[in-house]
Amino acid sequence: MKPSGVMIHHYLLNGLRRMGINALDVCAGFGRASWFLLQSLTWGKGFKAPFARLVLQVYQLGVLSLPIILVAGLFVGMVLALQGYHVLVGYGSQEAVGQMVALSILREFGPVMSALLFAGRAGSALTAEIGLMKATEQLSAMEIMGVDPLKRIMAPRLWGGIICLPLLNLMFCVLGIYGGALVAVDMLGIYEGSYWANMQGSVEFYGDIVKGVIKSLVFALVVTWIAIFHGWNAQPTSQGISRATTATVVQASLAILALDFVLTAVLLGGF
Amino acid sequence: MANYVELKNVTFRRDGRLIFDDISLQIAKGKITSILGPSGTGKTTLLGLITGQLSPQSGEVLVAGLSVPDLPRPALFELRKKLSLLFQSGALFTDLSVFENVAFALREHTRLPEHMIRDLVLLRLENVGLRGAGQLMPSQLSGGMARRVALARSIVLDPELIMYDEPFTGQDPVSKGVLVKLIQSLNSESALTSILVSHDVDEALSISDYVYVLSHGQVIAAGTPQQLRQSDDQELKQFLFGLPDGPVSFHFPAKPLAEEVLA
Amino acid sequence: MNSKRLEIGVGAFVMAGMLALVVLAFNASGFNFARDDRSYFLYARFENLSGLSERAKVSLSGVIIGRVVSIELDTEDYVAVVKMAIDKNVPLSTDTSASILTAGLLGEKYIGLSVGADEEHLMNADEIADTQSSIVLEELIGQFLFSRSE
């Protein structure tokens, strides 16, 4: 009897210890990521031509993500109009489809979908790019040349992301609302005036549009942060980079959806 | 003779593995010092300690009189402007042309006008014989050319200390010869201190003023190339003359063959 | 170099984003900066708004002629005071009546106006005297039961 008691004791202690170690690791990783974010948010002095670098990143992250965002926005708006029409027509309120499309896109679909697509399109590319820079020792080389890669490489990417995503979100919304109009007005035969009038009667500039942009800004910071941190933290091997890229997309997507709930609660309640 | 770099009783562990066990070494100013040793003895780690990318668990690392592990981040970056490291892979920035790679440090650290940057870069490229390759991208270069561009890039700011990480690995005999000549001429022309990390014994011995041999986390021999050649230490001899078996076993530690195969 | 083309692309991108904001502001939320010079304001008092909100439509014979600008509570009489912006080109007679109506079965609330026969017109900041609050189902039922019990 005695040995088994000792064994159980041993397993329990071991399990506890491993949990403790894991918790500390998670804590340390978060600390590292936070330090990394603070360092990357500032340009540092003595760094020239930050504007040209920012422009390049806005191109890489924003302009190149444009096609997928625009097409997705158009289709999301069209589908929402179609679905909304079939529900509303049962109550004889099909005129309200414009209002339904606009509100759901401005409040939820725009910020969330554009952030998810951004994570898949631009976030994964960022992680892979930085991971490859690390694997080929470019980041180390830069550090040894006395140039902080967090300022030189990460800061323009972080700010590029923060600038791009809200703009992409706005374009997604415009395309979505016009896509909805295309289906509702041209295909389903709702009177054009009532599509827009209903929408204008219920959409508020601050309450819906500005709050959507605020959500988008938060998502941009989080997604870009996750992407560049995983690139910087990647194992410098091909397998490590592929793992880091996957981690970026998975974690960024989950973070967007979870944060969306929190932000919605805060924005609906507090402000 | 003053020492530019000094390691005092340095112990370094990574992931629980002991890499340096209480080692001390001095790098004399203005000389070429080689660190030799079999693969996997932490020669590159040593360079990481000198540049402050890694910190030792105990012991002191002094570079130009400053204790590297204790420096705050801005001071560390200030110190690094005086150091340069030639990476094994070259580590050229793949999104910049050869010219821009060499100009990188000038653009980041100085406020020189464009025409002066151009002249300086062309001079450095001329030094390594690649003035004509300025507009090529790194992906268009051969391995040897990439390493020469990296060399031009690492000397563009006139550093005080230059570290070469395995400069001869994977080079054909001609490129090796070119690199040996370049390293030698660089050191004699300017008041450079050079550290050469390598396992190419012949090339390293031919240009070094002083040599350290590392093995199992310790310095097993130190001296001028002349002194090392004449030593009769068995392990040193095996390494210097490339004998397949000796104190350093050819076999990775394992159970006896008969026991494992016939079991 | 092609850095010029890059800058043009990025500039176009940022401008498109700004334009999107403007489009949303005007087309989706009906933001109208020029509203003040193209309309005049009328007030109306209602006992119960039952869901009428700011920026609701004001219509006459089914044509939208204005919007609700603000809603306030008169703390003396405890009635709602609705401020409306009406198109300048639509003169309304002084005996115009206003009622709160519902679009469709579940649609939004709006104010429906019907013009009377008076010769004189309502001026800016005048009040519409004849108002009818929206019909609240509970009150209707209450009235019905009350009248039965008498």
XYZ file of C-alpha atoms in Angstrom:
684
model
C 0.000 0.000 0.000
C 2.685 2.384 0.929
C 4.448 2.620 -2.466
C 1.241 3.534 -4.316
C 0.540 6.316 -1.840
C 4.015 7.654 -2.456
C 3.465 7.380 -6.209
C 0.230 9.365 -6.128
C 1.881 11.951 -3.988
C 4.722 12.114 -6.474
C 2.402 12.512 -9.489
C 0.380 15.208 -7.787
C 3.466 17.164 -6.872
C 4.853 16.779 -10.367
C 1.604 17.892 -11.990
C 1.425 20.871 -9.716
C 4.972 21.801 -10.492
C 4.411 21.520 -14.225
C 1.322 23.709 -13.961
C 3.331 26.264 -12.050
C 6.088 26.215 -14.657
C 3.555 26.598 -17.484
C 1.859 29.490 -15.737
C 5.182 31.219 -15.262
C 6.037 30.637 -18.938
C 2.749 32.164 -20.072
C 3.363 35.094 -17.750
C 6.909 35.562 -19.045
C 5.741 35.362 -22.662
C 3.149 38.023 -22.032
C 5.705 40.215 -20.328
C 8.076 39.828 -23.251
C 5.300 40.654 -25.720
C 4.332 43.765 -23.755
C 7.899 45.013 -23.588
C 8.162 44.313 -27.308
C 4.996 46.330 -27.993
C 6.189 49.321 -25.989
C 9.554 49.300 -27.749
C 7.941 48.978 -31.181
C 5.390 51.722 -30.697
C 8.049 54.429 -30.572
C 10.334 55.387 -33.410
C 13.301 56.313 -31.265
C 15.383 59.348 -32.014
C 18.006 59.561 -34.685
C 16.050 57.387 -37.099
C 15.674 59.045 -40.423
C 13.085 58.772 -43.135
C 10.477 57.046 -40.979
C 7.812 58.465 -43.249
C 9.093 56.700 -46.357
C 9.176 53.439 -44.400
C 5.647 53.970 -43.183
C 4.475 54.619 -46.737
C 6.021 51.329 -47.837
C 4.215 49.453 -45.064
C 0.883 51.128 -45.820
C 1.377 49.867 -49.350
C 2.307 46.335 -48.276
C -0.394 45.981 -45.632
C -3.148 48.205 -46.994
C -3.058 48.539 -50.735
C -2.230 44.873 -51.269
C -5.097 43.803 -48.969
C -7.549 45.975 -50.864
C -8.870 43.432 -53.425
C -9.828 40.781 -50.878
C -11.421 43.382 -48.573
C -13.480 44.994 -51.343
C -14.726 41.740 -52.828
C -15.559 40.338 -49.390
C -17.401 43.546 -48.439
C -19.485 43.443 -51.589
C -20.547 39.846 -51.066
C -21.230 40.213 -47.352
C -23.531 43.157 -48.099
C -25.310 41.231 -50.853
C -25.889 38.184 -48.676
C -27.111 40.270 -45.750
C -29.636 42.013 -47.998
C -30.874 38.708 -49.349
C -31.217 37.085 -45.930
C -32.679 40.201 -44.343
C -35.242 40.586 -47.084
C -36.555 37.069 -46.660
C -37.001 37.514 -42.936
C -38.449 41.040 -43.088
C -40.842 40.340 -45.927
C -42.762 38.048 -43.568
C -43.618 41.080 -41.438
C -44.261 43.335 -44.379
C -41.279 45.458 -43.348
C -38.955 44.685 -46.236
C -38.282 48.425 -46.546
C -36.166 48.107 -43.377
C -33.610 45.957 -45.174
C -31.372 48.990 -45.793
C -31.332 49.762 -42.116
C -30.567 46.143 -41.247
C -27.721 45.843 -43.748
C -26.148 49.159 -42.737
C -26.331 48.561 -38.998
C -25.001 45.026 -39.071
C -22.154 45.969 -41.402
C -21.142 49.176 -39.641
C -21.333 47.728 -36.154
C -20.132 44.162 -36.582
C -19.380 42.746 -39.999
C -17.178 45.596 -41.165
C -14.750 45.769 -38.233
C -14.699 42.023 -37.527
C -14.586 40.669 -41.085
C -12.014 43.189 -42.272
C -9.840 42.393 -39.231
C -10.121 38.635 -39.820
C -9.223 39.044 -43.482
C -6.395 41.401 -42.526
C -5.034 38.817 -40.096
C -5.094 36.173 -42.811
C -3.727 38.329 -45.608
C -1.365 40.834 -44.002
C -0.744 39.335 -40.552
C 0.538 36.017 -41.841
C 2.716 37.797 -44.403
C 4.214 39.983 -41.657
C 5.043 37.000 -39.468
C 6.632 35.108 -42.336
C 8.621 38.142 -43.488
C 10.020 38.921 -40.042
C 10.576 35.250 -39.240
C 12.604 34.882 -42.415
C 14.591 38.003 -41.552
C 15.372 36.392 -38.218
C 16.271 33.030 -39.754
C 18.703 34.670 -42.183
C 20.258 36.643 -39.283
C 19.199 39.977 -40.758
C 17.729 41.087 -37.436
C 20.910 40.141 -35.571
C 23.029 41.886 -38.175
C 20.972 45.020 -37.715
C 21.260 44.842 -33.939
C 25.000 44.474 -34.123
C 25.222 47.427 -36.479
C 23.722 49.436 -33.635
C 20.291 49.748 -35.249
C 17.420 48.578 -33.081
C 15.261 46.290 -35.243
C 12.281 47.009 -33.023
C 12.417 50.633 -34.154
C 13.653 50.071 -37.676
C 11.590 47.019 -38.675
C 8.741 46.643 -36.191
C 7.624 50.231 -35.579
C 6.738 51.070 -39.225
C 4.884 47.775 -39.547
C 2.933 48.286 -36.347
C 1.919 51.833 -37.299
C 1.250 50.779 -40.874
C -1.223 48.207 -39.570
C -2.864 50.708 -37.244
C -3.341 53.132 -40.139
C -4.478 50.586 -42.706
C -7.105 48.490 -40.990
C -9.553 51.297 -40.095
C -9.331 52.555 -43.689
C -9.914 49.048 -45.018
C -12.860 48.722 -42.642
C -14.440 51.920 -43.985
C -14.081 50.724 -47.558
C -15.495 47.326 -46.609
C -18.554 49.086 -45.141
C -19.123 51.244 -48.219
C -18.894 48.257 -50.530
C -21.147 46.233 -48.228
C -23.842 48.877 -48.109
C -23.760 49.366 -51.876
C -23.705 45.586 -52.371
C -26.829 45.431 -50.212
C -28.421 48.153 -52.310
C -27.559 46.221 -55.452
C -29.483 43.174 -54.238
C -32.315 44.939 -52.421
C -33.045 47.616 -55.001
C -32.056 46.081 -58.312
C -32.869 42.437 -57.702
C -35.591 42.416 -55.051
C -37.291 45.575 -56.212
C -37.312 47.614 -52.984
C -37.839 51.294 -53.654
C -34.428 52.940 -53.672
C -35.551 55.955 -51.670
C -36.829 53.861 -48.804
C -33.650 51.711 -48.752
C -31.524 54.782 -48.091
C -34.096 56.718 -46.069
C -34.618 53.834 -43.655
C -30.868 53.519 -43.280
C -30.383 57.233 -42.713
C -33.164 57.251 -40.171
C -31.415 54.746 -37.944
C -27.662 54.962 -38.535
C -25.906 57.438 -36.270
C -22.592 58.946 -37.255
C -20.995 58.659 -33.830
C -22.928 55.710 -32.436
C -22.417 53.412 -35.401
C -19.711 54.668 -37.767
C -17.227 56.121 -35.273
C -17.635 53.224 -32.862
C -16.963 50.816 -35.725
C -13.764 52.686 -36.485
C -12.754 52.543 -32.808
C -13.223 48.766 -32.833
C -11.193 48.578 -36.004
C -8.340 50.559 -34.427
C -8.160 48.193 -31.474
C -8.232 45.153 -33.756
C -5.470 46.674 -35.894
C -3.192 47.152 -32.908
C -3.805 43.644 -31.598
C -3.534 41.817 -34.923
C -0.359 43.616 -35.994
C 1.157 43.189 -32.546
C 0.489 39.445 -32.579
C 1.841 39.131 -36.130
C 5.138 40.940 -35.625
C 5.706 39.405 -32.199
C 5.342 35.893 -33.575
C 7.743 36.731 -36.376
C 10.277 38.129 -33.939
C 9.825 35.233 -31.544
C 9.841 32.482 -34.203
C 12.261 29.583 -34.137
C 14.699 30.487 -36.917
C 13.932 27.380 -38.987
C 11.491 26.768 -41.810
C 9.312 24.716 -39.500
C 9.458 27.399 -36.836
C 8.336 30.062 -39.294
C 5.411 28.007 -40.532
C 4.368 27.349 -36.941
C 4.642 31.048 -36.107
C 2.525 31.980 -39.143
C -0.197 29.542 -38.109
C -0.068 30.830 -34.542
C -0.513 34.381 -35.813
C -3.664 33.593 -37.782
C -5.221 31.442 -35.049
C -4.430 33.749 -32.146
C -5.275 36.921 -34.036
C -8.649 35.525 -35.134
C -9.545 34.405 -31.629
C -8.374 37.702 -30.183
C -10.552 39.619 -32.667
C -13.680 37.638 -31.823
C -13.149 37.771 -28.067
C -12.235 41.461 -28.104
C -15.262 42.189 -30.273
C -17.494 40.987 -27.482
C -15.660 43.026 -24.860
C -15.564 46.145 -27.027
C -19.233 45.862 -27.932
C -20.117 45.601 -24.267
C -17.950 48.600 -23.382
C -19.075 50.752 -26.316
C -22.759 49.988 -25.804
C -22.634 50.514 -22.072
C -20.046 53.075 -21.165
C -19.835 55.643 -23.877
C 49.603 45.722 -25.054
C 46.062 46.735 -24.068
C 43.241 44.274 -24.451
C 40.221 45.344 -26.429
C 38.024 42.456 -25.294
C 38.367 40.548 -22.071
C 36.364 37.614 -20.715
C 36.915 36.823 -17.038
C 35.696 33.527 -15.574
C 32.644 33.433 -17.801
C 30.101 30.667 -17.293
C 27.207 30.375 -19.721
C 24.376 27.867 -19.824
C 21.688 27.574 -22.434
C 18.612 25.416 -21.825
C 20.426 23.811 -18.927
C 23.389 22.824 -21.105
C 26.750 24.093 -19.960
C 28.388 25.837 -22.927
C 31.213 27.767 -21.252
C 32.666 26.575 -17.994
C 34.596 29.355 -16.289
C 36.617 30.493 -19.307
C 38.836 33.547 -19.519
C 40.413 35.034 -22.597
C 41.946 38.287 -23.786
C 41.819 39.797 -27.254
C 44.728 42.161 -27.851
C 44.077 45.484 -29.529
C 45.167 45.757 -33.148
C 45.808 42.033 -33.577
C 44.053 39.166 -35.276
C 42.972 36.618 -32.676
C 41.493 33.306 -33.733
C 39.066 31.199 -31.728
C 39.330 27.632 -32.979
C 37.431 24.576 -31.965
C 35.326 21.708 -33.249
C 31.768 22.449 -34.371
C 29.309 22.839 -31.528
C 31.712 24.227 -28.930
C 29.882 27.545 -28.741
C 32.199 29.697 -30.813
C 29.296 31.687 -32.201
C 27.860 31.934 -28.687
C 31.087 33.617 -27.671
C 30.472 36.334 -30.234
C 26.928 36.712 -28.891
C 28.411 37.369 -25.440
C 30.811 39.987 -26.800
C 28.075 41.852 -28.677
C 25.730 41.705 -25.702
C 23.038 39.647 -27.445
C 23.548 37.038 -24.722
C 24.380 37.490 -21.068
C 26.566 35.117 -19.051
C 25.308 33.484 -15.848
C 28.481 34.564 -14.112
C 31.750 36.262 -14.936
C 32.628 39.500 -16.685
C 32.623 40.495 -20.338
C 34.556 43.702 -20.993
C 34.586 45.377 -24.394
C 36.537 48.631 -24.800
C 36.618 48.854 -21.012
C 32.810 48.579 -20.628
C 31.033 45.704 -18.928
C 28.679 44.545 -21.685
C 26.036 42.596 -19.667
C 25.444 45.618 -17.409
C 24.945 48.185 -20.174
C 21.452 49.649 -20.598
C 19.949 49.198 -24.050
C 20.788 52.661 -25.481
C 24.414 52.455 -24.293
C 24.674 48.964 -25.738
C 23.532 50.210 -29.135
C 26.022 53.067 -28.856
C 28.827 50.576 -28.167
C 27.738 48.365 -31.063
C 28.410 51.184 -33.510
C 32.097 50.510 -32.843
C 31.739 46.773 -33.365
C 30.941 44.801 -36.424
C 30.243 41.186 -37.084
C 30.526 39.302 -40.333
C 27.871 36.607 -40.259
C 28.394 33.124 -41.556
C 25.501 33.563 -43.975
C 26.373 37.181 -44.788
C 22.973 38.238 -43.450
C 22.494 40.824 -46.200
C 19.177 42.683 -46.090
C 17.272 40.942 -48.838
C 15.033 43.903 -49.622
C 17.941 46.278 -50.318
C 20.393 46.356 -53.195
C 24.107 45.684 -52.670
C 24.789 49.425 -52.678
C 22.032 50.132 -50.135
C 23.208 47.272 -47.941
C 26.636 48.829 -47.674
C 25.168 52.297 -47.255
C 22.798 51.106 -44.505
C 24.912 52.002 -41.465
C 25.943 55.336 -43.009
C 22.336 56.309 -43.570
C 21.304 55.212 -40.063
C 24.151 56.653 -38.052
C 25.474 59.670 -39.951
C 24.064 62.756 -41.617
C 26.403 62.755 -44.586
C 25.225 64.244 -47.875
C 24.215 61.812 -50.578
C 27.302 62.260 -52.758
C 29.635 61.486 -49.842
C 27.693 58.356 -48.989
C 27.972 57.324 -52.620
C 31.748 57.834 -52.661
C 32.293 55.994 -49.381
C 30.191 53.043 -50.440
C 31.913 52.777 -53.818
C 35.316 52.855 -52.089
C 34.321 50.036 -49.758
C 32.912 48.008 -52.627
C 36.148 48.637 -54.501
C 38.040 47.230 -51.479
C 36.245 43.920 -51.849
C 36.340 44.049 -55.658
C 32.606 44.430 -56.207
C 32.230 48.058 -57.278
C 30.428 46.925 -60.409
C 27.829 44.917 -58.480
C 26.220 47.847 -56.649
C 22.822 47.599 -58.302
C 22.430 43.827 -57.913
C 20.060 42.399 -55.307
C 21.458 39.960 -52.711
C 19.558 37.057 -54.274
C 21.592 37.517 -57.463
C 24.953 37.054 -55.706
C 26.984 33.884 -55.234
C 27.855 32.836 -51.688
C 31.370 34.216 -51.894
C 30.225 37.525 -53.342
C 27.546 37.847 -50.659
C 30.188 37.392 -47.979
C 32.389 40.043 -49.565
C 29.476 42.477 -49.701
C 28.803 41.714 -46.048
C 32.451 42.449 -45.336
C 32.209 45.785 -47.130
C 29.074 46.541 -45.140
C 30.717 45.703 -41.818
C 33.712 47.996 -42.377
C 31.894 50.986 -43.815
C 31.738 52.826 -40.476
C 35.414 52.129 -39.624
C 34.742 49.895 -36.624
C 37.282 49.302 -33.851
C 36.532 45.608 -33.577
C 35.501 43.249 -36.322
C 34.373 39.694 -35.706
C 34.327 37.055 -38.412
C 31.982 34.133 -37.835
C 33.233 31.158 -39.877
C 34.252 33.298 -42.860
C 35.752 30.408 -44.820
C 32.958 27.844 -44.488
C 31.530 26.745 -47.794
C 33.899 28.836 -49.901
C 35.868 27.578 -52.870
C 39.679 27.822 -52.606
C 39.802 31.046 -54.641
C 37.250 32.848 -52.489
C 39.027 31.554 -49.391
C 42.261 33.057 -50.625
C 40.535 36.360 -51.417
C 38.990 36.495 -47.939
C 42.277 35.693 -46.195
C 43.969 38.486 -48.103
C 41.131 40.909 -47.354
C 41.105 40.161 -43.634
C 44.847 40.569 -43.457
C 44.993 43.808 -45.409
C 42.080 45.315 -43.479
C 43.774 44.622 -40.197
C 47.102 46.063 -41.229
C 45.700 49.161 -42.996
C 43.476 50.398 -40.175
C 44.025 49.967 -36.458
C 41.462 47.185 -36.351
C 41.130 44.474 -33.761
C 39.944 41.263 -35.368
C 38.410 38.133 -33.896
C 38.215 35.163 -36.197
C 35.965 32.276 -35.228
C 36.634 29.275 -37.384
C 37.279 25.588 -37.693
C 39.360 26.006 -40.849
C 42.660 25.475 -39.104
C 45.122 26.226 -41.899
C 43.597 29.529 -42.987
C 43.130 30.667 -39.404
C 46.662 29.816 -38.322
C 48.131 31.486 -41.390
C 46.801 34.953 -40.521
C 46.423 34.959 -36.729
C 48.652 36.654 -34.205
C 47.245 34.671 -31.341
C 45.010 31.591 -31.136
C 42.634 30.124 -28.556
C 41.397 26.564 -28.959
C 38.076 25.758 -27.275
C 36.654 22.369 -26.523
C 33.989 21.169 -24.068
C 33.410 24.703 -22.849
C 36.997 25.282 -21.861
C 40.146 26.750 -23.336
C 42.338 23.728 -24.040
C 45.186 25.648 -25.632
C 46.310 29.205 -26.252
C 49.350 30.711 -27.911
C 50.808 31.948 -31.136
C 50.301 29.728 -34.195
C 53.952 28.718 -33.861
C 53.539 27.560 -30.264
C 50.400 25.578 -31.060
C 51.958 23.718 -33.950
C 54.786 22.579 -31.714
C 52.546 21.484 -28.811
C 52.272 17.761 -28.173
C 48.894 17.813 -26.474
C 46.978 14.860 -27.980
C 43.582 16.532 -28.234
C 45.117 19.666 -29.779
C 47.055 17.615 -32.286
C 43.978 15.683 -33.291
C 42.119 18.912 -33.989
C 44.954 20.772 -35.704
C 45.922 17.968 -38.019
C 42.445 16.537 -38.572
C 42.988 13.002 -37.278
C 39.718 11.052 -37.401
C 40.071 9.415 -34.004
C 41.889 10.348 -30.823
C 40.846 11.790 -27.481
C 37.842 13.227 -29.293
C 35.906 10.151 -30.250
C 34.514 9.676 -33.765
C 31.487 7.983 -32.186
C 28.693 9.795 -30.486
C 28.399 8.261 -27.005
C 26.296 5.073 -27.167
C 26.000 1.592 -25.798
C 28.556 -0.875 -27.186
C 27.562 -1.942 -30.699
C 27.405 -5.659 -29.920
C 25.088 -5.062 -27.008
C 22.672 -2.943 -29.017
C 22.609 -4.965 -32.239
C 22.482 -8.421 -30.730
C 20.086 -7.661 -27.913
C 12.545 54.796 -59.193
C 9.178 53.189 -58.537
C 8.961 54.871 -55.146
C 6.880 57.529 -56.892
C 4.375 54.922 -58.011
C 4.348 53.535 -54.482
C 3.570 56.916 -53.022
C 0.788 57.477 -55.533
C -0.727 54.103 -54.687
C -0.572 54.767 -50.958
C -1.940 58.280 -51.388
C -4.860 56.937 -53.410
C -5.472 54.284 -50.773
C -5.588 56.769 -47.905
C -7.791 59.135 -49.875
C -10.155 56.287 -50.758
C -10.393 55.494 -47.058
C -11.252 59.101 -46.224
C -13.758 59.161 -49.058
C -15.347 56.021 -47.639
C -15.819 57.797 -44.332
C -17.462 60.739 -46.089
C -19.712 58.458 -48.122
C -20.793 56.625 -44.991
C -21.368 59.852 -43.122
C -23.621 61.308 -45.805
C -25.284 58.302 -47.383
C -25.647 55.963 -44.451
C -26.156 58.266 -41.501
C -27.778 61.131 -43.391
C -25.347 63.665 -42.003
C -26.290 66.953 -43.558
C -24.220 70.035 -42.924
C -26.346 72.232 -45.139
C -29.521 71.363 -43.292
C -29.788 74.694 -41.515
C -30.116 76.945 -44.525
C -32.467 74.686 -46.430
C -35.035 74.120 -43.734
C -37.037 75.787 -41.010
C -37.927 74.442 -37.586
C -41.303 73.581 -36.090
C -42.231 72.258 -32.674
C -44.927 69.816 -31.695
C -45.998 68.462 -28.313
C -46.994 64.850 -27.891
C -48.265 63.022 -24.863
C -46.527 59.832 -25.851
C -43.827 59.281 -28.453
C -43.754 55.480 -28.016
C -40.513 54.872 -29.883
C -40.124 57.954 -32.060
C -36.421 58.739 -32.211
C -34.195 61.579 -33.321
C -33.747 61.824 -37.084
C -37.037 60.047 -37.693
C -38.786 61.048 -40.900
C -41.447 63.705 -41.177
C -43.743 63.013 -44.081
C -46.622 64.687 -45.818
C -48.865 62.578 -48.055
C -46.131 59.932 -47.963
C -43.390 62.271 -49.145
C -40.520 62.922 -46.776
C -40.270 66.641 -46.156
C -38.118 66.743 -43.052
C -36.636 65.068 -39.995
C -36.916 65.096 -36.234
C -33.990 67.147 -34.926
C -34.339 66.756 -31.191
C -36.658 65.429 -28.543
C -37.004 66.982 -25.124
C -39.224 66.558 -22.128
C -41.201 69.575 -20.914
C -40.897 69.199 -17.151
C -43.866 71.494 -16.406
C -46.548 69.702 -18.381
C -44.728 66.379 -18.676
C -45.157 66.102 -22.411
C -42.565 65.461 -25.090
C -41.460 68.407 -27.211
C -40.313 67.391 -30.681
C -38.285 69.756 -32.833
C -38.556 69.134 -36.553
C -36.594 70.491 -39.495
C -38.889 71.002 -42.494
C -37.919 71.679 -46.086
C -38.112 75.448 -46.836
C -39.958 74.823 -50.081
C -42.905 73.253 -48.239
C -45.096 75.864 -46.565
C -47.526 74.443 -44.013
C -50.786 76.028 -42.966
C -51.302 77.014 -39.321
C -53.913 74.329 -38.761
C -51.650 71.504 -39.863
C -51.961 68.425 -37.687
C -49.166 66.005 -36.715
C -49.473 62.392 -35.644
C -47.016 59.625 -34.855
C -47.395 56.717 -37.235
C -45.745 53.379 -37.793
C -44.335 52.189 -41.098
C -45.554 48.656 -41.731
C -46.378 46.360 -38.867
C -42.990 46.501 -37.164
C -41.419 49.397 -39.012
C -40.008 52.543 -37.506
C -42.033 55.437 -36.151
C -42.390 58.622 -38.114
C -44.387 61.836 -37.970
C -47.151 62.209 -40.472
C -48.449 65.713 -41.222
C -51.748 66.627 -42.818
C -52.410 70.142 -44.033
C -55.515 72.073 -43.106
C -57.397 74.832 -44.961
C -55.950 77.937 -43.324
C -54.520 80.685 -45.482
C -51.689 81.567 -43.123
C -48.462 79.593 -42.955
C -46.434 78.360 -40.031
C -43.206 80.289 -39.527
C -39.840 79.202 -38.188
C -40.033 78.113 -34.483
C -43.833 77.959 -34.530
C -45.659 75.130 -32.879
C -48.115 72.684 -34.407
C -51.095 72.771 -32.085
C -53.065 69.810 -33.357
C -51.120 66.650 -32.461
C -52.088 63.066 -31.982
C -49.861 60.662 -30.105
C -49.237 57.238 -31.418
C -51.788 54.630 -30.589
C -50.612 52.449 -27.732
C -52.234 49.059 -27.669
C -52.345 48.803 -23.890
C -54.171 52.115 -23.591
C -56.703 51.076 -26.213
C -57.464 47.913 -24.320
C -57.670 49.884 -21.078
C -60.152 52.345 -22.601
C -62.239 49.522 -23.961
C -62.472 47.790 -20.590
C -63.171 51.085 -18.834
C -66.047 51.943 -21.154
C -67.520 48.447 -20.742
C -67.608 48.681 -16.996
C -69.590 51.913 -16.933
